[in-house]
Every structure is written in structure tokens, then in C-alpha cells.
CSV table of C-alpha atoms and ligand atoms in Angstrom, one decimal:
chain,number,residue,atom,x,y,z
D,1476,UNK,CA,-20.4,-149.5,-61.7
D,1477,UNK,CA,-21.7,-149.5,-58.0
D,1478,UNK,CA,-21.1,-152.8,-56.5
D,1479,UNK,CA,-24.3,-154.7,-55.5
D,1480,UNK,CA,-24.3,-158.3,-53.3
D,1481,UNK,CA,-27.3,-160.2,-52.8
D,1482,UNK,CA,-27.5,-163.7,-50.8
D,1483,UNK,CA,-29.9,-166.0,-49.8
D,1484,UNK,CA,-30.2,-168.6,-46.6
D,1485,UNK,CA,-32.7,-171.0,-48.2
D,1486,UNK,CA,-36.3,-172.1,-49.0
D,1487,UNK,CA,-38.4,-174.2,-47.1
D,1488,UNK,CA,-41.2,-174.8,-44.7
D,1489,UNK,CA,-39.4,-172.3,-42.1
D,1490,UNK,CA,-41.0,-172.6,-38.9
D,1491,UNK,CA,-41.4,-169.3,-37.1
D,1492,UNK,CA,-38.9,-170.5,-34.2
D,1493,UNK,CA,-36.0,-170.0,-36.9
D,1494,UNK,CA,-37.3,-166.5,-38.1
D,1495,UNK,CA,-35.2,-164.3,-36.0
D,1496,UNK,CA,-32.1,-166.1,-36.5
D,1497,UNK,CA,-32.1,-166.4,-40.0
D,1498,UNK,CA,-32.8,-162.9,-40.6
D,1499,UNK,CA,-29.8,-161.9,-38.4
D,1500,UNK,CA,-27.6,-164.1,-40.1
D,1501,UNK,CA,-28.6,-163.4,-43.6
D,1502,UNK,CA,-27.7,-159.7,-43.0
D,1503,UNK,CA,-24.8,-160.6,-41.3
D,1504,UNK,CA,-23.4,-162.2,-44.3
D,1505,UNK,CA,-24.4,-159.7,-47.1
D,1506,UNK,CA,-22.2,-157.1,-44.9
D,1507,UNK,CA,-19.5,-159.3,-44.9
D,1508,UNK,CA,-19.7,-160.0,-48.5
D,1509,UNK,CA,-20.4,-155.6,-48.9
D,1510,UNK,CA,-17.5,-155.1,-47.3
D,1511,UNK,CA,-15.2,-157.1,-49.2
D,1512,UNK,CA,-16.7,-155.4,-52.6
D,1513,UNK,CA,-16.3,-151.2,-50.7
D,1514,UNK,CA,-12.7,-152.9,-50.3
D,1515,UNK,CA,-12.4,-153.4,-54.2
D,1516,UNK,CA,-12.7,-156.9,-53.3
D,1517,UNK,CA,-13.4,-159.1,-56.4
D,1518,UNK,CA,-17.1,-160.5,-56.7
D,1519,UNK,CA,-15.7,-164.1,-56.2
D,1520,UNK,CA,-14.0,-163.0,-52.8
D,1521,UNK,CA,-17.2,-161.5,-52.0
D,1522,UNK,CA,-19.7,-164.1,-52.6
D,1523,UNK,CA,-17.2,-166.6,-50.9
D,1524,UNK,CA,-17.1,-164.2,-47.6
D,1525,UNK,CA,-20.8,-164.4,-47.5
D,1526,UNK,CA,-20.9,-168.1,-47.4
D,1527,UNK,CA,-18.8,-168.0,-45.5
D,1528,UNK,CA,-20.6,-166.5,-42.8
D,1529,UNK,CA,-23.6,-168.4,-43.4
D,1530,UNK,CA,-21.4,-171.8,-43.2
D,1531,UNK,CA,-20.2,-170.7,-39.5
D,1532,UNK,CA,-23.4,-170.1,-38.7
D,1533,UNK,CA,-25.8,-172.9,-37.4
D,1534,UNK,CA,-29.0,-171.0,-38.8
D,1535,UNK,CA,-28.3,-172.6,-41.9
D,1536,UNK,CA,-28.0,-175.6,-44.1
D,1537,UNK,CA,-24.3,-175.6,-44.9
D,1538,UNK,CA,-21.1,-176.2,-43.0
D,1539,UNK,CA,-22.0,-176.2,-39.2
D,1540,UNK,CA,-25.4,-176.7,-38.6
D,1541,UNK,CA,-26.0,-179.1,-42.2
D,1542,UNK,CA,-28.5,-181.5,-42.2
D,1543,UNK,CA,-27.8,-185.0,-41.7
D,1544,UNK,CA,-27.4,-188.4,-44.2
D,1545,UNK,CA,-29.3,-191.8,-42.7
D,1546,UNK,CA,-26.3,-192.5,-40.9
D,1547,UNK,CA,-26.3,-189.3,-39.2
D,1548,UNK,CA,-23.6,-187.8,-41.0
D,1549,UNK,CA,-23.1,-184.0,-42.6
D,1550,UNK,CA,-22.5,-184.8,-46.4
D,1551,UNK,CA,-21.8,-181.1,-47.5
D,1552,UNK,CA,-20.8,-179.7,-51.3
D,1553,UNK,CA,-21.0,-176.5,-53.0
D,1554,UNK,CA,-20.2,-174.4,-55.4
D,1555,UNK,CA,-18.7,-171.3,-57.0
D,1556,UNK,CA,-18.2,-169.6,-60.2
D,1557,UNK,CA,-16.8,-166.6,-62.3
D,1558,UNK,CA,-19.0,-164.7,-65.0
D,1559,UNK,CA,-15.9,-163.5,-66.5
D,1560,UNK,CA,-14.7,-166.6,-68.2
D,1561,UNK,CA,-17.0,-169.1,-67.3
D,1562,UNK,CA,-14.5,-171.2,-64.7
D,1563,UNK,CA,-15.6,-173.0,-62.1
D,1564,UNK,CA,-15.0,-175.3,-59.1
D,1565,UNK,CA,-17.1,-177.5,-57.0
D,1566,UNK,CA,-17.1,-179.8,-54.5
D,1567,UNK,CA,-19.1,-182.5,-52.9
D,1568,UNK,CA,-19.2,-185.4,-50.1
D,1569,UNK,CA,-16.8,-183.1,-48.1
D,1570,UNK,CA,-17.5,-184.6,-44.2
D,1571,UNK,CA,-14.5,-183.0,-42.2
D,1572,UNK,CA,-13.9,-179.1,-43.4
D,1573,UNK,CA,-16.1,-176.5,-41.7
D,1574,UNK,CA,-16.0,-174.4,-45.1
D,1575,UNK,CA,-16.6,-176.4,-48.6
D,1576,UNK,CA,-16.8,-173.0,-50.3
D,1577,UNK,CA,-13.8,-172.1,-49.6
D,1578,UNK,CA,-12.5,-175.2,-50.9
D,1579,UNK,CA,-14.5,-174.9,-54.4
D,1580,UNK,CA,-12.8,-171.5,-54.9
D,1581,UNK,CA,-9.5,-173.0,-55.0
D,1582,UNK,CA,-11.0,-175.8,-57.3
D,1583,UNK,CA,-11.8,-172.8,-59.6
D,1584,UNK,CA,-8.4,-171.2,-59.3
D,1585,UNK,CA,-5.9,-174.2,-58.7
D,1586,UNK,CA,-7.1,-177.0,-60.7
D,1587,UNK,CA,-7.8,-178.4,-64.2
D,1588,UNK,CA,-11.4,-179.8,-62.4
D,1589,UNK,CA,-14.5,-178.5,-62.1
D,1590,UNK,CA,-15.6,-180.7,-59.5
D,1591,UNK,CA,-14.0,-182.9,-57.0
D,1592,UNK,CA,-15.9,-185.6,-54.3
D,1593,UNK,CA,-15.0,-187.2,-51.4
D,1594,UNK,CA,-11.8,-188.7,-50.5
D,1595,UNK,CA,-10.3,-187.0,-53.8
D,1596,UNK,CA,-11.9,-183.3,-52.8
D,1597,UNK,CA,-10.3,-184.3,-49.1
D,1598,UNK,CA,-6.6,-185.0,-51.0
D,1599,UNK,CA,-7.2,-181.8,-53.4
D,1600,UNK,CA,-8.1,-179.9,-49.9
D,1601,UNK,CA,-5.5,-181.0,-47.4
D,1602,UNK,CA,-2.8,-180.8,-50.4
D,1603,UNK,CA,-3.7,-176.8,-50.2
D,1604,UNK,CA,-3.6,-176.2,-47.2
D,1605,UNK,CA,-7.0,-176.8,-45.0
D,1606,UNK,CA,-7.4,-178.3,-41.8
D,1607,UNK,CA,-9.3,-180.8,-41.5
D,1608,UNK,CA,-12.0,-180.9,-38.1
D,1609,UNK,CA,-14.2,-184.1,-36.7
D,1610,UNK,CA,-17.0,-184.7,-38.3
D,1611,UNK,CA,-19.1,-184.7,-35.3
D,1612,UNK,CA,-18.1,-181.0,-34.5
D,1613,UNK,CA,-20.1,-180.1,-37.3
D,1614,UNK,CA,-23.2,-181.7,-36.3
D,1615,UNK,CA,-25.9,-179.5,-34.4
D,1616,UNK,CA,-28.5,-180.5,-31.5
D,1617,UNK,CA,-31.2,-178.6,-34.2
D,1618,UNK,CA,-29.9,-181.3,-37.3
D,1619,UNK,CA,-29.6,-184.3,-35.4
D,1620,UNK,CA,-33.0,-183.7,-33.5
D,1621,UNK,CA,-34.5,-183.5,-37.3
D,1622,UNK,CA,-33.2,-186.4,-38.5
D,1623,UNK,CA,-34.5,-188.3,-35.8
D,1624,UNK,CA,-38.3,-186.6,-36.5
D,1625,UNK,CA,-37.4,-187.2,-40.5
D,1626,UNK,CA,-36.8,-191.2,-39.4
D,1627,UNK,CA,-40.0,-191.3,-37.2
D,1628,UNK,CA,-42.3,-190.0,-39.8
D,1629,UNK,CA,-40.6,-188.2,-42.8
D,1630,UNK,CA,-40.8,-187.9,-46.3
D,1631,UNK,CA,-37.9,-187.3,-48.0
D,1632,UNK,CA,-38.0,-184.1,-50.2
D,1633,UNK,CA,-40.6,-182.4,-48.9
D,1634,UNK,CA,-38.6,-179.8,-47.6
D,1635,UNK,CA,-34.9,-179.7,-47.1
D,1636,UNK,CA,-34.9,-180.5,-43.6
D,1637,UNK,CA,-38.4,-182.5,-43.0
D,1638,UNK,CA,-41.6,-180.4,-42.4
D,1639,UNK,CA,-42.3,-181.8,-38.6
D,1640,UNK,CA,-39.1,-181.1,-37.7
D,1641,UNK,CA,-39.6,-177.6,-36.2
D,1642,UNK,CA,-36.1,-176.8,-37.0
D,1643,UNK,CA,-35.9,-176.3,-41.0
D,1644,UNK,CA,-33.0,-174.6,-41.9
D,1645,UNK,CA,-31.5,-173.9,-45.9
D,1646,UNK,CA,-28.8,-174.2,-48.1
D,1647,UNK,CA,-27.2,-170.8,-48.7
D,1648,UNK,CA,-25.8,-168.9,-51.8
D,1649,UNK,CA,-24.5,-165.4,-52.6
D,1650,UNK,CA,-24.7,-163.2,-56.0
D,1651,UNK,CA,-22.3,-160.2,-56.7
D,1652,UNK,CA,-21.6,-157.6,-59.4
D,1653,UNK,CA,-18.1,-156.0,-58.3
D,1654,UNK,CA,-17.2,-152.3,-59.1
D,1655,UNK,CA,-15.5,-154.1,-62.6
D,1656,UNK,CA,-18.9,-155.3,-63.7
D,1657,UNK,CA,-17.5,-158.9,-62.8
D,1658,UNK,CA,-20.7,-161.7,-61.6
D,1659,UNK,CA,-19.4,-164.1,-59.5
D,1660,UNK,CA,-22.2,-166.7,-57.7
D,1661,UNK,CA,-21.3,-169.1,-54.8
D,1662,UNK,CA,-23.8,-171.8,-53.3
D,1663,UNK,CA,-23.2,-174.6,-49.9
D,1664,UNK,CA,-25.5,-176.9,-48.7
D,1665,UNK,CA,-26.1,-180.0,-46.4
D,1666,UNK,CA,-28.5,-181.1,-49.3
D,1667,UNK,CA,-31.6,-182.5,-47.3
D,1668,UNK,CA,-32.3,-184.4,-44.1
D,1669,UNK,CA,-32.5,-188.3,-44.5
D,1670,UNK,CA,-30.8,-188.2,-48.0
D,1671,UNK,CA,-28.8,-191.5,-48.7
D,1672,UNK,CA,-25.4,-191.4,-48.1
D,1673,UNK,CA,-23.5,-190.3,-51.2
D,1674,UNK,CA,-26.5,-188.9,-52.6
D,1675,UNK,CA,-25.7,-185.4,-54.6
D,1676,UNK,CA,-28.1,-182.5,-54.9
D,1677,UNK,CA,-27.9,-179.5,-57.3
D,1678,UNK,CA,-25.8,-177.3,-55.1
D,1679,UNK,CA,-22.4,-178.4,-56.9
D,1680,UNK,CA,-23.9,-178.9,-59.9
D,1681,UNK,CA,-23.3,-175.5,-62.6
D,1682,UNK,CA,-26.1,-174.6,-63.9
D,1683,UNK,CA,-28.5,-176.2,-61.6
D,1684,UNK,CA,-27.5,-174.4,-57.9
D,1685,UNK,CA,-24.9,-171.8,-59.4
D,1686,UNK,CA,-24.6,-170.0,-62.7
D,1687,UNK,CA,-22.7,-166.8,-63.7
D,1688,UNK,CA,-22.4,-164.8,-67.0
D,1689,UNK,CA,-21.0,-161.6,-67.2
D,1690,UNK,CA,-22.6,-160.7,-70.3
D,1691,UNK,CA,-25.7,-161.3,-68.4
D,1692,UNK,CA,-25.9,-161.8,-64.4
D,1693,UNK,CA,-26.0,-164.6,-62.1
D,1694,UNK,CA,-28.1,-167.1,-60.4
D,1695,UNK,CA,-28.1,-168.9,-56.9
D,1696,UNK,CA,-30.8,-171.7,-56.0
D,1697,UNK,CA,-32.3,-173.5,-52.8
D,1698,UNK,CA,-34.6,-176.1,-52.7
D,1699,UNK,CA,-35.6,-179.0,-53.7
D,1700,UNK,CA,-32.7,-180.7,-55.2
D,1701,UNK,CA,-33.6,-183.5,-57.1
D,1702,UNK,CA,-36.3,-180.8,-58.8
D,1703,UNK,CA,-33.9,-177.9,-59.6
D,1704,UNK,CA,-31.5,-180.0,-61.1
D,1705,UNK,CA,-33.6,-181.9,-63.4
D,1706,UNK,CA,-35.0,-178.3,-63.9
D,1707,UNK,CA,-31.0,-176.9,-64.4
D,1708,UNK,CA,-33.2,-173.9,-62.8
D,1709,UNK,CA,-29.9,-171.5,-62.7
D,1710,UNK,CA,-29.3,-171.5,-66.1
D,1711,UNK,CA,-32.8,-171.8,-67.1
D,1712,UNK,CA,-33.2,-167.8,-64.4
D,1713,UNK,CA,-29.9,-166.9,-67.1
D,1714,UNK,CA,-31.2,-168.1,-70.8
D,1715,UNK,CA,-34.8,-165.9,-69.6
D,1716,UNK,CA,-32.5,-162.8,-68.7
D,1717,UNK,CA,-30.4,-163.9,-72.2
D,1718,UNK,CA,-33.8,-163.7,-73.9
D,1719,UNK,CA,-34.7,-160.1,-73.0
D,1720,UNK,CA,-36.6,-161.0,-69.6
D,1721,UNK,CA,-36.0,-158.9,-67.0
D,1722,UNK,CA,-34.6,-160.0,-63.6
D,1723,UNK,CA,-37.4,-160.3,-61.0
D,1724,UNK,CA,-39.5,-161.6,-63.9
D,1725,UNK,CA,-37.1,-164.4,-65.0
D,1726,UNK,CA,-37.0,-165.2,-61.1
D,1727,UNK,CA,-40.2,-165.8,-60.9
D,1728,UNK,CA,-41.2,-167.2,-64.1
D,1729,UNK,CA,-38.4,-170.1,-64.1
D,1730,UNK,CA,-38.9,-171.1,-60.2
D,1731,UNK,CA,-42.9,-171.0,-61.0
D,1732,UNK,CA,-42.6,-173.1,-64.1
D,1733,UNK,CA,-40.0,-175.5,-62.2
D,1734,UNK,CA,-42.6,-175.6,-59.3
D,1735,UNK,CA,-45.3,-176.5,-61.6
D,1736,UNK,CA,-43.7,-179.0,-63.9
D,1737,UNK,CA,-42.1,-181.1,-60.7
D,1738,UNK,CA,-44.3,-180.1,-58.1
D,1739,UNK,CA,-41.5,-179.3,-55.7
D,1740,UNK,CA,-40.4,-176.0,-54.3
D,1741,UNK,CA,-38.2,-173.8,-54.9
D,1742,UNK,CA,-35.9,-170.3,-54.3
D,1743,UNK,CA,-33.4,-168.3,-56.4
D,1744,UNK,CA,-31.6,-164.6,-55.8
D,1745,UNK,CA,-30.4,-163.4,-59.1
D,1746,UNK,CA,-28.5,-159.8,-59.9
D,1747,UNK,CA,-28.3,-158.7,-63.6
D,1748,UNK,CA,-25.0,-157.6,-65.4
D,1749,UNK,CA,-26.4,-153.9,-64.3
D,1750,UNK,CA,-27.0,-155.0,-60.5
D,1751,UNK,CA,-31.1,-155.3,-60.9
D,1752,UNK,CA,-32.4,-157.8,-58.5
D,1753,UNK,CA,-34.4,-160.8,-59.1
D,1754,UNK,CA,-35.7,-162.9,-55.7
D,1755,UNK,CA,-38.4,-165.5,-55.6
D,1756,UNK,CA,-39.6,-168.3,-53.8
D,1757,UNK,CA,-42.6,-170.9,-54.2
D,1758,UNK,CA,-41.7,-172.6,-50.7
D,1759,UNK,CA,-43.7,-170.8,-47.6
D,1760,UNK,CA,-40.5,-169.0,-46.5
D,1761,UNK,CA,-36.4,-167.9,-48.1
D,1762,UNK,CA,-34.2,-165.3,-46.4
D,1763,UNK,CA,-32.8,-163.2,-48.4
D,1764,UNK,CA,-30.8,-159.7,-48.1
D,1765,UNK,CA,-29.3,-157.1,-50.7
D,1766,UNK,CA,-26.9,-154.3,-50.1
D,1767,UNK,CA,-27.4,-150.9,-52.1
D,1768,UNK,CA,-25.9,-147.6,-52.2
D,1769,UNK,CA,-28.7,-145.3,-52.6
D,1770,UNK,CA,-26.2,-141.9,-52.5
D,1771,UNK,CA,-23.1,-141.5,-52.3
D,1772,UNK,CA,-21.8,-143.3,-48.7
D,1773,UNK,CA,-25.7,-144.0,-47.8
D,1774,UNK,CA,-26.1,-147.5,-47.6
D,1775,UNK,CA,-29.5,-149.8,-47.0
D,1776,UNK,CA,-29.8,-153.2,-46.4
D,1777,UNK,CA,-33.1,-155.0,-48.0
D,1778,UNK,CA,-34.2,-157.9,-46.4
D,1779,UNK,CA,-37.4,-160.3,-46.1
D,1780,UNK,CA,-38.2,-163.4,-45.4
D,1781,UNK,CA,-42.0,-164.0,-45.7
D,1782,UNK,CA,-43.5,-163.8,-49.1
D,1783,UNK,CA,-44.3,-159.9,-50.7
D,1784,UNK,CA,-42.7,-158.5,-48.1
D,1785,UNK,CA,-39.2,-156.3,-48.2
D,1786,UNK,CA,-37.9,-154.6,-45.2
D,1787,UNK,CA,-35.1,-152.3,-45.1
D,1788,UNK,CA,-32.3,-150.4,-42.8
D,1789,UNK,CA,-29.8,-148.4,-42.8
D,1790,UNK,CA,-26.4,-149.4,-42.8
D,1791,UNK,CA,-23.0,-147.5,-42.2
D,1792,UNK,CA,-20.0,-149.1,-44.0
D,1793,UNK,CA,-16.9,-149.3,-42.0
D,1794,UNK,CA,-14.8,-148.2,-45.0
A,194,LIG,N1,-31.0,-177.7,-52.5
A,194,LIG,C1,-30.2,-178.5,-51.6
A,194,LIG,C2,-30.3,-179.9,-51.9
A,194,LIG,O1,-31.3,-180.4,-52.3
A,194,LIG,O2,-29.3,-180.6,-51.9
């Protein structure tokens, strides 16, 4: 089959000042996860690229740039998974490596776990092979300035960064079908300015931030954490698709029910087993971006950011 990626770079209460950057970055990463699939890349290697990208970047809620705990420290986790099999690997409480997805894929493919935290995830980490980096080198102007607003008059959970902030950012998570029909999903957060330290969202929880099922697609979430794992909103998207539902409709339907039940909001990107898309959010804003061949070697990029709305370009592969 044609390969198809799709990622998001979070829900929340975006304010315009972050627009522009968001957007760049969130089609910045689904080319970097594209290419890896024109490559014959493998869909985890794909989705991992594009988190990647989104972890470098300070537009976002994961690696550089995560929001901070109440002692002004980035508290990051994540996590990945294959449809094929059903493995896994996730990590959380990482403080010192500029990349936690990265870290999770070699949870899913060197180690018995499922999910490491903390000082262990740092031993599983530095035993493979990555560098650690200051903790303070991952903090930005834009998180520390918003957990300073969030201490002044926040509220924790209303949105993942603290609606007065002016500088709401997201967590970030890729979906991809490679040219095999293989699903692979990948999701890495900050979690949510002002959490408690040690606190731990949905992002590394399976089934809740990330789920993946060959047999029927896969699932990446933002949001709310405290609602979306209570919700297990993932794998709530998957049994809907399981059921007969289509994509977009399972989307919708689970975030909308989630939204109403615990009156939080929420995002998900979904792709099904045969690469239809599924995006939806019930928080005012979510990037998102999908690659699609529409002929042969004629690429577009779809984007958006705003509710209803879907933009698209052209895009020339390298390969
Ligand atoms: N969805 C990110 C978090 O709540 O941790």
C-alpha cells in the first residue's frame, strides 16, 4: 500500500502568537517522518522521526520547550508502539535527555518492559547509549514565563500550559501506515504546566496517549491528561474503528463523548489499517499535518490548525 503519516502538535487554548510556528513545525515533522517511509523506512522509524522533530523544536510541549513541574523543572515521558505485535515501550520522569521518544523505542526493542520512570529509565538510557544534557538546557524563556503566570493565577488543567499564559504549546504524536501495512504510533509530552512533581499524564500510558493495531489503525492523543486517561481515549478511537466506525467518525465520536463525560478537552490523529484519516479536537485549536500521494510522485501536504478548516500544498520528495 501507499504509505501515509499523519502527526499532531497538540490541543489547547493556542493563542494566535504561536499560530505560525506551530504550523511550520508540524509540517516540518510530517516530511521528516514522509521521508523516512519513501525510504522504505519502517512506520516505527517514521513516527519516531517525526517526534523527533517536534521534540527539537521549542513550538511544542515535548523535549525542548516542555512545560514546567512546581519546582520549575521539565518532567517529560512518552510513548511508542507497533501494530504488528502489539509491543511497546514507554517512558516517564525523564529530566536530562533532549529526546524521550527515542528512548521508548529502544524500550520497545531492547527490553522485557513496557515502561520505565525516572532514575531507572535514566540507567536503562545511559546503559544504551544516550547522552545525557542539563536539565536547565531544556527549559525555554516561553515555559518558564508560563509557569510563572500558571503560579500567579492558574488553574491546573485547564489547558496544558495555562490559559493566560499567552504561550500554550502541546504535547506531540505521530501516526503511520508503512508501504507493509505496518501502524506504528508515537506520542511525547511535558504533560501540563504547574503539575506536581512526579505526577504522570496519559502520554506513556498505552491505550490512553498511544494505541496501534494492525488489524485496525492507530491512535495518538493530546490533552487533558488526567481526562484522556481515565477516558483510555486511544483505545476507546480503536474499539469504535474495531466496531465498524469509520475513522473521522470514531475521532470525533470518542474525543466528543470524552469531552462530555469529563468536561475537559481534548485531540486525537488517527490513520486506519487502509491509511483513511481521522483528526479532531474539542480544544479551540490542534495542529496537525498529513502526507499523501495523490499520483504517482505528486505529493500534498494537508494541514490545519483552527477548527473545519484544512489547507494544503504541494510538496516535492527528495527521493
Ligand atoms: N496530555 C499531556 C498531559 O496531560 O500530560
Amino acid at each position: 500500500m501507499k504509505p501515509i503519516i499523519i502527526v499532531h502538535g497538540g490541543a489547547g487554548d493556542i493563542p494566535d502568537s504561536r499560530v505560525q510556528g506551530k504550523l511550520i513545525g508540524t509540517k516540518a515533522a510530517v516530511i521528516q517522518g514522509y521521508e523516512v517511509l519513501l525510504k522504505s523506512g519502517s512506520a516505527l522509524d517514521a513516527v519516531e522521526a517525526a517526534v523527533v522533530a517536534m521534540e527539537n523544536d521549542e513550538n511544542f510541549n515535548a523535549g525542548y520547550g516542555s512545560v514546567l513541574n512546581l519546582d520549575g523543572e521539565v518532567e517529560m515521558e512518552a510513548s511508542i508502539m507497533s501494530g504488528t505485535n502489539l509491543d511497546v515501550g514507554a517512558v516517564t520522569l525523564i529530566k536530562d535527555f533532549p529526546n524521550p521518544i527515542s528512548i521508548a523505542h529502544k524500550v520497545l526493542t531492547d527490553s522485557p518492559h513496557s515502561l520505565l520512570g525516572g532514575d531507572g529509565a535514566k540507567r536503562f538510557a545511559l546503559a544504551k547509549g544516550f547522552s545525557t544534557v542539563s536539565p536547565e538546557s531544556l527549559v525555554s524563556h516561553n515555559a518558564r514565563k508560563a509557569l510563572q503566570n500558571f503560579l500567579k493565577h492558574g488553574e491546573f488543567g485547564r489547558t496544558e500550559i495555562g490559559a493566560q499564559d499567552k504561550a500554550d504549546v502541546g504535547t506531540v504524536g505521530a501516526v503511520a501506515v508503512d508501504s507493509n501495512g505496518f501502524v506504528a504510533v508515537a506520542t511525547s509530552t511535558g504533560g501540563m504546566s504547574g503539575k506536581a512533581v512526579g505526577r504522570i499524564g496519559d502520554t506513556p500510558q498505552i491505550g490512553s496517549g498511544t494505541y496501534a493495531d494492525d488489524n485496525i489503525g492507530g491512535v495518538s492523543t493530546t490533552g487533558h491528561g488526567e481526562s484522556i486517561l481515565k477516558y483510555c481515549l486511544a483505545h476507546s478511537v480503536v474499539k469504535l474503528m474495531e466496531n465498524g466506525m469509520d475513522a473521522s467518525t470514531a475521532t470525533k465520536n470518542a474525543v466528543m463523548d470524552m469531552t462530555q463525560r469529563l468536561n475537559n478537552t481534548a485531540g486525537a490523529i488517527t490513520l486506519a489499517k487502509n491509511g483513511d484519516v481521522g483528526v479532531y479536537f474539542s480544544s479551540k485549536r490542534m495542529s496537525w499535518a498529513y502526507v499523501k500521494e495523490i499520483t504517482p510522485k505528486n505529493f500534498k501536504i494537508f494541514f490545519g490548525i483552527e477548527q473545519d478548516q484544512i489547507l494544503q500544498e504541494d510538496y516535492s520528495s527528495t527521493e
